mmCIF file of C-alpha atoms in Angstrom:
data_model
loop_
_atom_site.group_PDB
_atom_site.id
_atom_site.type_symbol
_atom_site.label_atom_id
_atom_site.label_comp_id
_atom_site.label_asym_id
_atom_site.label_seq_id
_atom_site.Cartn_x
_atom_site.Cartn_y
_atom_site.Cartn_z
ATOM 1 C CA MET A 12 17.273 4.306 19.274
ATOM 2 C CA ALA A 13 19.364 1.155 19.157
ATOM 3 C CA SER A 14 17.542 -2.038 18.338
ATOM 4 C CA VAL A 15 17.201 -4.707 21.028
ATOM 5 C CA GLY A 16 17.706 -8.341 20.100
ATOM 6 C CA LEU A 17 16.051 -11.381 21.652
ATOM 7 C CA GLN A 18 18.576 -13.539 23.486
ATOM 8 C CA LYS A 19 18.181 -17.219 24.373
ATOM 9 C CA LYS A 20 20.346 -19.029 26.918
ATOM 10 C CA LEU A 21 20.958 -22.566 25.683
ATOM 11 C CA THR A 22 22.650 -25.305 27.632
ATOM 12 C CA ALA A 23 25.061 -27.722 25.964
ATOM 13 C CA PHE A 24 23.351 -29.888 23.355
ATOM 14 C CA SER A 25 20.150 -27.832 23.481
ATOM 15 C CA LEU A 26 17.909 -28.423 20.503
ATOM 16 C CA ALA A 27 17.074 -25.273 18.539
ATOM 17 C CA LEU A 28 13.735 -25.700 16.818
ATOM 18 C CA GLU A 29 13.607 -25.001 13.106
ATOM 19 C CA SER A 30 10.841 -22.481 13.693
ATOM 20 C CA GLU A 31 13.067 -20.552 16.125
ATOM 21 C CA VAL A 32 15.928 -20.466 13.626
ATOM 22 C CA MET A 33 13.650 -19.324 10.792
ATOM 23 C CA ASP A 34 11.975 -16.703 12.981
ATOM 24 C CA GLY A 35 15.358 -15.343 13.976
ATOM 25 C CA PHE A 36 16.498 -15.237 10.369
ATOM 26 C CA ARG A 37 13.353 -13.441 9.203
ATOM 27 C CA LYS A 38 13.554 -10.859 11.986
ATOM 28 C CA SER A 39 17.218 -10.190 11.223
ATOM 29 C CA ARG A 40 16.523 -9.863 7.505
ATOM 30 C CA ASN A 41 13.564 -7.563 8.044
ATOM 31 C CA SER A 42 15.519 -5.388 10.472
ATOM 32 C CA ALA A 43 18.333 -5.103 7.937
ATOM 33 C CA ILE A 44 15.923 -4.103 5.154
ATOM 34 C CA GLN A 45 14.266 -1.469 7.320
ATOM 35 C CA ALA A 46 17.661 -0.135 8.402
ATOM 36 C CA ILE A 47 18.806 0.182 4.794
ATOM 37 C CA LEU A 48 15.558 1.883 3.774
ATOM 38 C CA THR A 49 15.906 4.338 6.650
ATOM 39 C CA LEU A 50 19.451 5.174 5.552
ATOM 40 C CA LEU A 51 18.272 5.707 1.975
ATOM 41 C CA THR A 52 15.027 7.552 2.596
ATOM 42 C CA GLY A 53 15.734 9.331 5.870
ATOM 43 C CA ASP A 54 14.358 9.195 9.382
ATOM 44 C CA VAL A 55 10.956 7.763 8.512
ATOM 45 C CA ALA A 56 9.663 5.692 11.385
ATOM 46 C CA TYR A 57 6.314 5.256 9.636
ATOM 47 C CA PHE A 58 7.964 3.188 6.921
ATOM 48 C CA GLY A 59 7.498 -0.035 8.880
ATOM 49 C CA ASN A 60 3.738 0.396 8.487
ATOM 50 C CA LYS A 61 3.881 0.551 4.725
ATOM 51 C CA ARG A 62 2.505 -2.067 2.415
ATOM 52 C CA ALA A 63 5.038 -1.239 -0.271
ATOM 53 C CA ALA A 64 7.670 1.227 -1.390
ATOM 54 C CA PHE A 65 7.449 2.177 -5.057
ATOM 55 C CA ARG A 66 9.730 4.244 -7.222
ATOM 56 C CA TYR A 67 7.995 7.242 -8.759
ATOM 57 C CA VAL A 68 7.078 5.864 -12.195
ATOM 58 C CA GLU A 69 7.329 2.109 -11.640
ATOM 59 C CA LEU A 70 4.352 -0.289 -11.441
ATOM 60 C CA CYS A 71 2.023 2.640 -12.088
ATOM 61 C CA ALA A 72 -1.554 1.918 -13.222
ATOM 62 C CA GLN A 73 -2.569 3.305 -16.597
ATOM 63 C CA PRO A 74 -5.400 2.744 -19.088
ATOM 64 C CA SER A 75 -4.954 0.560 -22.138
ATOM 65 C CA ASP A 76 -4.368 2.156 -25.545
ATOM 66 C CA PRO A 77 -6.891 2.319 -27.134
ATOM 67 C CA PRO A 78 -9.030 2.589 -23.982
ATOM 68 C CA SER A 79 -10.956 -0.494 -22.895
ATOM 69 C CA MET A 80 -11.895 -2.030 -19.557
ATOM 70 C CA SER A 81 -8.262 -3.129 -19.087
ATOM 71 C CA VAL A 82 -5.783 -1.474 -16.726
ATOM 72 C CA LEU A 83 -2.047 -1.852 -17.333
ATOM 73 C CA LEU A 84 0.895 -1.661 -14.954
ATOM 74 C CA SER A 85 4.134 -0.071 -16.103
ATOM 75 C CA ASN A 86 7.375 -2.021 -15.806
ATOM 76 C CA GLY A 87 9.160 -1.791 -12.496
ATOM 77 C CA SER A 88 9.769 -3.144 -9.026
ATOM 78 C CA ALA A 89 8.805 -2.488 -5.424
ATOM 79 C CA ILE A 90 9.734 -3.480 -1.894
ATOM 80 C CA VAL A 91 6.659 -4.875 -0.166
ATOM 81 C CA ASN A 92 5.752 -6.460 3.118
ATOM 82 C CA ASP A 93 3.166 -9.102 3.900
ATOM 83 C CA GLY A 94 0.830 -6.781 5.762
ATOM 84 C CA GLU A 95 2.185 -7.297 9.279
ATOM 85 C CA ASN A 96 3.375 -3.959 10.631
ATOM 86 C CA HIS A 97 7.080 -3.959 11.542
ATOM 87 C CA ASN A 98 7.224 -7.705 12.230
ATOM 88 C CA GLY A 99 6.209 -8.902 8.784
ATOM 89 C CA ASN A 100 8.312 -10.257 5.947
ATOM 90 C CA TRP A 101 9.769 -7.985 3.270
ATOM 91 C CA TYR A 102 10.191 -8.923 -0.382
ATOM 92 C CA LEU A 103 11.433 -7.396 -3.599
ATOM 93 C CA ILE A 104 8.971 -7.892 -6.443
ATOM 94 C CA PHE A 105 9.244 -6.938 -10.092
ATOM 95 C CA GLY A 106 7.058 -7.246 -13.146
ATOM 96 C CA GLN A 107 6.341 -6.115 -16.671
ATOM 97 C CA ASP A 108 3.525 -6.269 -19.222
ATOM 98 C CA LEU A 109 0.886 -6.800 -16.543
ATOM 99 C CA SER A 110 -2.792 -6.085 -17.144
ATOM 100 C CA ILE A 111 -6.161 -6.864 -15.627
ATOM 101 C CA THR A 112 -9.715 -6.423 -16.899
ATOM 102 C CA VAL A 113 -12.110 -4.427 -14.748
ATOM 103 C CA SER A 114 -15.664 -5.714 -14.433
ATOM 104 C CA ALA A 115 -17.954 -3.628 -16.600
ATOM 105 C CA SER A 116 -20.470 -1.311 -14.985
ATOM 106 C CA THR A 117 -23.729 -2.998 -14.044
ATOM 107 C CA SER A 118 -25.604 0.278 -13.554
ATOM 108 C CA VAL A 119 -26.734 2.899 -16.035
ATOM 109 C CA SER A 120 -26.830 5.663 -13.407
ATOM 110 C CA LEU A 121 -24.524 4.738 -10.477
ATOM 111 C CA ASP A 122 -20.726 4.934 -10.433
ATOM 112 C CA ARG A 123 -18.551 2.319 -8.716
ATOM 113 C CA TYR A 124 -15.100 2.572 -7.101
ATOM 114 C CA ASP A 125 -12.733 -0.408 -7.256
ATOM 115 C CA ILE A 126 -9.264 -0.750 -5.722
ATOM 116 C CA LEU A 127 -6.510 -2.327 -7.801
ATOM 117 C CA CYS A 128 -3.981 -4.298 -5.725
ATOM 118 C CA ILE A 129 -0.878 -6.372 -6.284
ATOM 119 C CA VAL A 130 -0.527 -9.623 -4.332
ATOM 120 C CA PRO A 131 2.953 -11.177 -3.927
ATOM 121 C CA LYS A 132 3.144 -14.920 -4.381
ATOM 122 C CA LEU A 133 5.854 -17.404 -3.441
ATOM 123 C CA THR A 134 7.725 -18.972 -6.316
ATOM 124 C CA GLY A 135 10.053 -21.979 -5.997
ATOM 125 C CA GLN A 136 13.643 -21.050 -6.785
ATOM 126 C CA GLY A 137 15.419 -24.401 -6.537
ATOM 127 C CA SER A 138 16.604 -26.636 -3.722
ATOM 128 C CA ILE A 139 19.556 -27.064 -1.421
ATOM 129 C CA GLN A 140 20.998 -30.216 0.216
ATOM 130 C CA ARG A 141 22.449 -30.164 3.717
ATOM 131 C CA GLU A 142 23.745 -32.784 6.147
ATOM 132 C CA VAL A 143 21.603 -33.583 9.151
ATOM 133 C CA VAL A 144 22.939 -35.293 12.276
ATOM 134 C CA ASP A 145 20.413 -37.056 14.516
ATOM 135 C CA ALA A 146 20.604 -37.622 18.269
ATOM 136 C CA GLU A 147 22.594 -40.828 17.805
ATOM 137 C CA GLY A 148 25.195 -39.236 15.556
ATOM 138 C CA ARG A 149 23.955 -40.659 12.265
ATOM 139 C CA VAL A 150 24.455 -38.417 9.246
ATOM 140 C CA SER A 151 21.885 -38.150 6.469
ATOM 141 C CA LEU A 152 21.075 -35.749 3.646
ATOM 142 C CA MET A 153 17.973 -33.554 3.582
ATOM 143 C CA THR A 154 16.714 -31.537 0.618
ATOM 144 C CA ASP A 155 15.112 -28.184 1.379
ATOM 145 C CA GLN A 156 13.183 -26.066 -1.102
ATOM 146 C CA GLU A 157 14.123 -22.402 -1.416
ATOM 147 C CA TYR A 158 11.378 -19.847 -2.016
ATOM 148 C CA LEU A 159 11.342 -16.200 -2.924
ATOM 149 C CA ALA A 160 8.459 -13.797 -3.459
ATOM 150 C CA ASP A 161 9.604 -12.496 -6.840
ATOM 151 C CA ASP A 162 6.271 -12.659 -8.580
ATOM 152 C CA PHE A 163 2.805 -11.263 -7.992
ATOM 153 C CA GLN A 164 -0.668 -11.199 -9.417
ATOM 154 C CA LEU A 165 -3.181 -8.401 -9.806
ATOM 155 C CA HIS A 166 -6.419 -8.324 -7.846
ATOM 156 C CA ILE A 167 -9.360 -5.927 -7.839
ATOM 157 C CA ILE A 168 -11.437 -5.227 -4.747
ATOM 158 C CA LYS A 169 -14.805 -4.471 -6.288
ATOM 159 C CA GLY A 170 -16.874 -1.634 -4.851
ATOM 160 C CA GLN A 171 -20.633 -1.183 -4.716
ATOM 161 C CA ASN A 172 -22.734 0.740 -7.216
ATOM 162 C CA GLY A 173 -23.633 4.164 -5.876
ATOM 163 C CA ALA A 174 -21.221 4.086 -2.928
ATOM 164 C CA ALA A 175 -19.474 7.393 -2.263
ATOM 165 C CA ALA A 176 -15.884 7.758 -3.385
ATOM 166 C CA PRO A 177 -13.688 6.533 -0.504
ATOM 167 C CA GLU A 178 -11.494 9.089 1.255
ATOM 168 C CA ILE A 179 -8.419 7.171 0.266
ATOM 169 C CA THR A 180 -4.890 8.513 -0.248
ATOM 170 C CA ARG A 181 -1.424 7.083 -0.727
ATOM 171 C CA VAL A 182 -0.839 7.375 3.013
ATOM 172 C CA ASN A 183 -3.974 5.595 4.287
ATOM 173 C CA ALA A 184 -4.618 3.248 1.337
ATOM 174 C CA HIS A 185 -3.242 0.224 3.202
ATOM 175 C CA THR A 186 -6.120 0.513 5.702
ATOM 176 C CA PHE A 187 -8.636 -0.136 2.900
ATOM 177 C CA THR A 188 -7.169 -3.526 1.888
ATOM 178 C CA PRO A 189 -6.672 -6.906 3.582
ATOM 179 C CA PRO A 190 -3.144 -7.877 4.746
ATOM 180 C CA GLY A 191 -0.946 -8.981 1.870
ATOM 181 C CA MET A 192 -2.758 -6.886 -0.757
ATOM 182 C CA ILE A 193 -0.849 -3.783 -1.788
ATOM 183 C CA PRO A 194 -3.068 -0.947 -3.147
ATOM 184 C CA VAL A 195 -1.911 0.499 -6.454
ATOM 185 C CA ALA A 196 -4.802 2.586 -7.788
ATOM 186 C CA LEU A 197 -8.414 3.596 -7.204
ATOM 187 C CA ILE A 198 -10.513 2.924 -10.294
ATOM 188 C CA LYS A 199 -13.690 4.884 -10.957
ATOM 189 C CA VAL A 200 -16.021 2.700 -13.011
ATOM 190 C CA ARG A 201 -18.400 5.199 -14.532
ATOM 191 C CA ALA A 202 -22.058 4.271 -14.890
ATOM 192 C CA GLY A 203 -22.756 2.498 -18.165
ATOM 193 C CA THR A 204 -19.135 2.823 -19.295
ATOM 194 C CA ASP A 205 -17.196 0.402 -21.463
ATOM 195 C CA THR A 206 -13.783 2.085 -21.051
ATOM 196 C CA ILE A 207 -11.368 3.107 -18.295
ATOM 197 C CA GLU A 208 -9.807 6.512 -18.954
ATOM 198 C CA LEU A 209 -6.769 8.128 -17.365
ATOM 199 C CA ALA A 210 -9.035 10.462 -15.367
ATOM 200 C CA ASP A 211 -10.682 7.392 -13.802
ATOM 201 C CA LEU A 212 -7.429 6.283 -12.122
ATOM 202 C CA THR A 213 -6.139 7.677 -8.825
ATOM 203 C CA ASP A 214 -2.579 6.662 -7.939
ATOM 204 C CA LEU A 215 -2.343 4.991 -4.510
ATOM 205 C CA ARG A 216 1.267 3.799 -4.628
ATOM 206 C CA GLU A 217 3.404 4.818 -1.677
ATOM 207 C CA THR A 218 6.419 6.308 -3.409
ATOM 208 C CA PHE A 219 9.768 7.063 -1.844
ATOM 209 C CA THR A 220 12.762 9.155 -2.822
ATOM 210 C CA LEU A 221 16.393 8.950 -1.779
ATOM 211 C CA ARG A 222 17.434 10.901 1.274
ATOM 212 C CA ASN A 223 18.879 14.302 0.432
ATOM 213 C CA TYR A 224 19.185 16.088 3.767
ATOM 214 C CA ALA A 225 22.474 16.383 5.583
ATOM 215 C CA GLY A 226 22.344 15.370 9.228
ATOM 216 C CA GLU A 227 19.019 15.059 11.000
ATOM 217 C CA ALA A 228 16.183 14.610 8.511
ATOM 218 C CA SER A 229 13.275 14.196 10.920
ATOM 219 C CA ALA A 230 12.271 17.841 10.537
ATOM 220 C CA HIS A 231 11.206 17.130 6.975
ATOM 221 C CA SER A 232 10.296 13.437 7.006
ATOM 222 C CA ASP A 233 6.653 14.085 7.894
ATOM 223 C CA ILE A 234 6.234 15.970 4.631
ATOM 224 C CA ALA A 235 6.914 12.861 2.588
ATOM 225 C CA ALA A 236 4.783 10.781 4.936
ATOM 226 C CA LEU A 237 1.694 12.938 5.124
ATOM 227 C CA ASN A 238 1.623 14.849 1.877
ATOM 228 C CA SER A 239 1.533 12.831 -1.319
ATOM 229 C CA ASN A 240 1.340 16.007 -3.433
ATOM 230 C CA ILE A 241 4.884 17.138 -2.626
ATOM 231 C CA LEU A 242 7.817 15.464 -4.358
ATOM 232 C CA VAL A 243 10.881 15.627 -2.123
ATOM 233 C CA PRO A 244 14.132 16.635 -3.900
ATOM 234 C CA ASN A 245 16.469 13.863 -4.962
ATOM 235 C CA TYR A 246 19.630 15.828 -4.215
ATOM 236 C CA PRO A 247 20.637 18.939 -2.246
ATOM 237 C CA ASN A 248 19.550 22.334 -3.598
ATOM 238 C CA GLN A 249 17.010 20.832 -5.985
ATOM 239 C CA PRO A 250 13.585 22.507 -5.593
ATOM 240 C CA PHE A 251 10.589 20.743 -4.154
ATOM 241 C CA ILE A 252 7.839 19.992 -6.658
ATOM 242 C CA LEU A 253 4.342 20.955 -5.547
ATOM 243 C CA LEU A 254 1.516 19.255 -7.418
ATOM 244 C CA ASP A 255 -1.333 20.822 -5.418
ATOM 245 C CA ALA A 256 -1.297 24.483 -4.424
ATOM 246 C CA ASP A 257 -3.545 23.775 -1.429
ATOM 247 C CA ASN A 258 -0.568 22.188 0.337
ATOM 248 C CA ALA A 259 1.935 25.028 -0.210
ATOM 249 C CA THR A 260 2.083 25.645 3.549
ATOM 250 C CA ASP A 261 3.715 22.228 4.010
ATOM 251 C CA ILE A 262 6.781 23.262 2.007
ATOM 252 C CA PRO A 263 9.641 23.942 4.488
ATOM 253 C CA TYR A 264 10.554 27.561 5.145
ATOM 254 C CA ASP A 265 13.310 29.126 3.026
ATOM 255 C CA SER A 266 12.738 26.710 0.159
ATOM 256 C CA PHE A 267 12.473 27.008 -3.591
ATOM 257 C CA TYR A 268 9.740 24.939 -5.173
ATOM 258 C CA ILE A 269 8.051 24.416 -8.509
ATOM 259 C CA ASP A 270 4.281 24.822 -8.408
ATOM 260 C CA LYS A 271 2.808 22.484 -11.051
ATOM 261 C CA SER A 272 -0.809 22.747 -9.912
ATOM 262 C CA ALA A 273 -1.618 24.601 -13.140
ATOM 263 C CA GLY A 274 0.229 22.063 -15.272
ATOM 264 C CA SER A 275 3.736 21.723 -16.704
ATOM 265 C CA PRO A 276 6.327 23.186 -16.717
ATOM 266 C CA GLY A 277 5.109 24.974 -13.584
ATOM 267 C CA THR A 278 6.080 28.197 -11.831
ATOM 268 C CA LEU A 279 9.202 28.654 -9.713
ATOM 269 C CA LYS A 280 8.300 30.010 -6.282
ATOM 270 C CA TYR A 281 10.044 30.689 -2.975
ATOM 271 C CA ARG A 282 8.621 30.259 0.526
ATOM 272 C CA LYS A 283 10.211 32.726 2.946
ATOM 273 C CA GLY A 284 10.818 32.241 6.650
ATOM 274 C CA ASP A 285 7.696 34.173 7.567
ATOM 275 C CA GLY A 286 5.553 31.723 5.573
ATOM 276 C CA SER A 287 4.841 34.045 2.664
ATOM 277 C CA VAL A 288 5.327 32.852 -0.906
ATOM 278 C CA VAL A 289 6.988 34.794 -3.724
ATOM 279 C CA SER A 290 6.522 33.869 -7.367
ATOM 280 C CA LEU A 291 9.755 34.005 -9.368
ATOM 281 C CA GLY A 292 8.378 33.234 -12.795
#
């Protein structure tokens, strides 16, 4: 569907408010970013609802080495929005050598579940001078500050002792956090623990891969949207990678895939048009 722009009919010498100009610029920029992402990732209408788009291994939460109560983020970047669906602002953020300390357990018998988030923050990037003409034709100079969200900080939403593990996934994680906070990982703080282990971290990043389907991709886009355990191929004829055997039925018909539910390197399998699966290794 073609996008529809907002038109304004201005008479001669009409005054355009700064807020109108900035709003128009932001909407144009955001539309361009979403259009580019759609071209790269395929026909994914849900993308406008996302808090962030991560590459597969970038900005991934991991325990410190040796283990402690610190959680580290791997080097990388992400495209994030400010929490407003479709109409919000989009930014590119990047970071390295980031860590945060998780509050130690305050219970000897009850586990706790925290959510690790990244929060973009505006950073001044310099200034620009432009001429301004007032209503009487007088020219003056005005200095404007330029800003860019190219930095972020880590934040932990602390859970309650004894609360059940939230039914949180990469797809619905953004509903568990306030606007502007991008969920990265669920942290299980074990009762009486003084370390965070790899098994305590559940990845919540919304990852994306480059589009690989010729022509209409909508037939397969829901797989990437709804099933975080299937890695979509990066190029034609590459097999799908299935991380959880329970979701094998979501692999498209007539497709090769690698079942890694039992660990690496995995087993090569083929899903036939009738839905049955044949193991090839």
